[in-house]
PDB file of C-alpha atoms in Angstrom:
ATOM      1  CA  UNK A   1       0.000   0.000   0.000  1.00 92.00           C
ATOM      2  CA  UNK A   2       0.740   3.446  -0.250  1.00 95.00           C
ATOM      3  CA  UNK A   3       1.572   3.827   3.556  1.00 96.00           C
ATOM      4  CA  UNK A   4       3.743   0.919   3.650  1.00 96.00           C
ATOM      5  CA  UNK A   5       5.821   2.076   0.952  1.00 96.00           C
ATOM      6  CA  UNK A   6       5.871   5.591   2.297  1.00 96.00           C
ATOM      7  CA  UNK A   7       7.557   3.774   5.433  1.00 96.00           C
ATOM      8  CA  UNK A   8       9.898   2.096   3.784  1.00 95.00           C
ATOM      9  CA  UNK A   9      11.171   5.102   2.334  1.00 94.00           C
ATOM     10  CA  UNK A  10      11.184   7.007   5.688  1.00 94.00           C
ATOM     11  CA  UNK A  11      13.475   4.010   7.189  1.00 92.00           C
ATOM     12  CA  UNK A  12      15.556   3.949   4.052  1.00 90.00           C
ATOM     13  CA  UNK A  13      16.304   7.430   3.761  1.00 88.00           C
ATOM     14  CA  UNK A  14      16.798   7.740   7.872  1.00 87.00           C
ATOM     15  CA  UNK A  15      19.643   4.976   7.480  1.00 83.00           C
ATOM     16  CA  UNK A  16      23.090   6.686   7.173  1.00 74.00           C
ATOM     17  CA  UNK A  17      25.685   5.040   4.501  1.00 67.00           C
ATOM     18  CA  UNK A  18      28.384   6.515   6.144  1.00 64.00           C
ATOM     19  CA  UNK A  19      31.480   5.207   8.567  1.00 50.00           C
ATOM     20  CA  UNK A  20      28.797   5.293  11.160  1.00 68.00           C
ATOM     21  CA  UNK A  21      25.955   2.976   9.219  1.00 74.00           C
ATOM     22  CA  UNK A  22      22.867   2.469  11.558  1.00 80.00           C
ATOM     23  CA  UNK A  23      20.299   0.387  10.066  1.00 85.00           C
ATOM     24  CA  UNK A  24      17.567   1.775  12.991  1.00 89.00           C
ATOM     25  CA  UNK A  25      15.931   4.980  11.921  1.00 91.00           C
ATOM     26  CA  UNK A  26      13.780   7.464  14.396  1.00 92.00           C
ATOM     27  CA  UNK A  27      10.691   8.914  12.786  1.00 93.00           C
ATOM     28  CA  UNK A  28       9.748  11.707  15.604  1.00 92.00           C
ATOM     29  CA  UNK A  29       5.839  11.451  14.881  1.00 91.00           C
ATOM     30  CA  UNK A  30       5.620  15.448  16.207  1.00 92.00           C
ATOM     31  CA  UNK A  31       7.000  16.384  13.113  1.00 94.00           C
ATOM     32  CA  UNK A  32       4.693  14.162  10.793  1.00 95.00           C
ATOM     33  CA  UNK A  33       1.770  15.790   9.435  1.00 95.00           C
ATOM     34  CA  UNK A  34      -1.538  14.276  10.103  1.00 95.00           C
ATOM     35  CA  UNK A  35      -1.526  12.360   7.371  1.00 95.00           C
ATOM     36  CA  UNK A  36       2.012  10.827   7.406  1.00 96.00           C
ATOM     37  CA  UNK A  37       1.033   9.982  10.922  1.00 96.00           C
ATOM     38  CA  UNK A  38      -2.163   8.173   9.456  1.00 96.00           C
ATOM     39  CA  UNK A  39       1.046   6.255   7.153  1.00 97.00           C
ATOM     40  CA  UNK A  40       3.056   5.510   9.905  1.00 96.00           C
ATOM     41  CA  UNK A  41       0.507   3.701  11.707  1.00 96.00           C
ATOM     42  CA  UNK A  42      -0.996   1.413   8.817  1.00 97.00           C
ATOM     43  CA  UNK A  43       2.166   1.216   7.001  1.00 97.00           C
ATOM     44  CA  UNK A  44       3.499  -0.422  10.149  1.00 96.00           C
ATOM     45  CA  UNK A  45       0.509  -2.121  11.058  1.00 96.00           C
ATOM     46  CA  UNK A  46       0.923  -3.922   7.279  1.00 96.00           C
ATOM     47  CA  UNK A  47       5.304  -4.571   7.644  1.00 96.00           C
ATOM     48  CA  UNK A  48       4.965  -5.747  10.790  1.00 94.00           C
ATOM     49  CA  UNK A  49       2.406  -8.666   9.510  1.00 94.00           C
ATOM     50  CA  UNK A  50       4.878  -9.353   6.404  1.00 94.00           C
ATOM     51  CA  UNK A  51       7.983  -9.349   9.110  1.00 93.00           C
ATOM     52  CA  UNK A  52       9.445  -6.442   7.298  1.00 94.00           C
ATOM     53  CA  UNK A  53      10.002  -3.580   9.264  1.00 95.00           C
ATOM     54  CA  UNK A  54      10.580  -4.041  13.591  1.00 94.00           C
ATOM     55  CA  UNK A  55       9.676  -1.078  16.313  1.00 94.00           C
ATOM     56  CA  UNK A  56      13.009  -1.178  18.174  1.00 92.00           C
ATOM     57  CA  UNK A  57      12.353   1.219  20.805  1.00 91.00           C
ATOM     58  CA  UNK A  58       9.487   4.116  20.740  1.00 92.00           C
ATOM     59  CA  UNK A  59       9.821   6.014  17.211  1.00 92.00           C
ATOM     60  CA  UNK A  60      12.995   3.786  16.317  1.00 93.00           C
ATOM     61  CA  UNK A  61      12.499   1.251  13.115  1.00 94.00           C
ATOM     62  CA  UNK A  62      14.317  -0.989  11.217  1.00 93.00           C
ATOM     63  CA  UNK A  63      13.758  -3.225   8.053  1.00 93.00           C
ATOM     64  CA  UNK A  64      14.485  -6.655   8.048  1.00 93.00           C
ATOM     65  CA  UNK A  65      18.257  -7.113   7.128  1.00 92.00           C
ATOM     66  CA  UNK A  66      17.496 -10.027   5.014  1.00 92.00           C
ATOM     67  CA  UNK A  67      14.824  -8.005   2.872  1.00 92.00           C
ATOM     68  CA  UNK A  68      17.328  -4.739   3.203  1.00 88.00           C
ATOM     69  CA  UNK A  69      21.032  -6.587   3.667  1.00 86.00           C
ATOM     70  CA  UNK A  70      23.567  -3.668   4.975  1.00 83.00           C
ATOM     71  CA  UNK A  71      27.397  -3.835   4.719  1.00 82.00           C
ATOM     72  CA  UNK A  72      27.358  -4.706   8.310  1.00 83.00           C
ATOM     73  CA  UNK A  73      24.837  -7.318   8.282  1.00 89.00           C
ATOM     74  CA  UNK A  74      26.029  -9.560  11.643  1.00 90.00           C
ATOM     75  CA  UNK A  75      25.788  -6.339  13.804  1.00 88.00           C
ATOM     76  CA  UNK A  76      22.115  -5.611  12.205  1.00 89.00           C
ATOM     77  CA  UNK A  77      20.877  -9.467  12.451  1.00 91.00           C
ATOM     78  CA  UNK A  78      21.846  -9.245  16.022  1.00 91.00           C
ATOM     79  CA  UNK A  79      19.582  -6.004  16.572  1.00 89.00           C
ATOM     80  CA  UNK A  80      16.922  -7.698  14.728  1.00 92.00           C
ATOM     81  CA  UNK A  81      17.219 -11.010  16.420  1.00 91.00           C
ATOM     82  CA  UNK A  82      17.204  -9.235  19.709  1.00 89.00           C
ATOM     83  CA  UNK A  83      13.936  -7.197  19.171  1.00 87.00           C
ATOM     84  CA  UNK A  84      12.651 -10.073  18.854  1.00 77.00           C
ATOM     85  CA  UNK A  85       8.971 -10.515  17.505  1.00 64.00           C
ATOM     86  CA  UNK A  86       7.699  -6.686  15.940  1.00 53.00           C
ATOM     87  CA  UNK A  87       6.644  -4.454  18.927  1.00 53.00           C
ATOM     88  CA  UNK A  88       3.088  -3.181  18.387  1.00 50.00           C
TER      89      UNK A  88
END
């Protein structure tokens, strides 16, 4: 769907390529509009079901290294693995 997608992006563009690459994104929901807030809450509502996308702590997200796989994948399978089922 359109929401899910519009997640996806969020996450992807959140996650810094850098030295420093973090594959867990914040999305601070006080600076979402209405409706990107509306996005945020089906979009994960529909990733979560397809074990895409994982809340790791309030407003922090990740995608599923094996869907996404980063340079560092170990260190983001770990985070993943930790988190454990998705966090509703």
């Amino acid at each position: 769907t359109k929401a899910a997608q519009w997640l996806i992006l969020q996450i992807k563009s959140g996650i810094t390529y850098d030295n420093n690459y973090n594959p867990v994104v914040r999305i601070d929901r006080q600076t979402l509009t209405s409706t990107e807030q509306q996005y945020l809450v089906k979009g994960y509502a529909e990733l979560v079901d397809k074990d895409l996308v994982r809340r790791v702590k309030r407003s922090h997200y990740m995608i599923n290294p094996n869907a996404l796989i980063p340079p560092n994948y170990e260190e983001a399978i770990k985070v993943w693995n930790e988190v454990g089922v998705a966090n509703p």
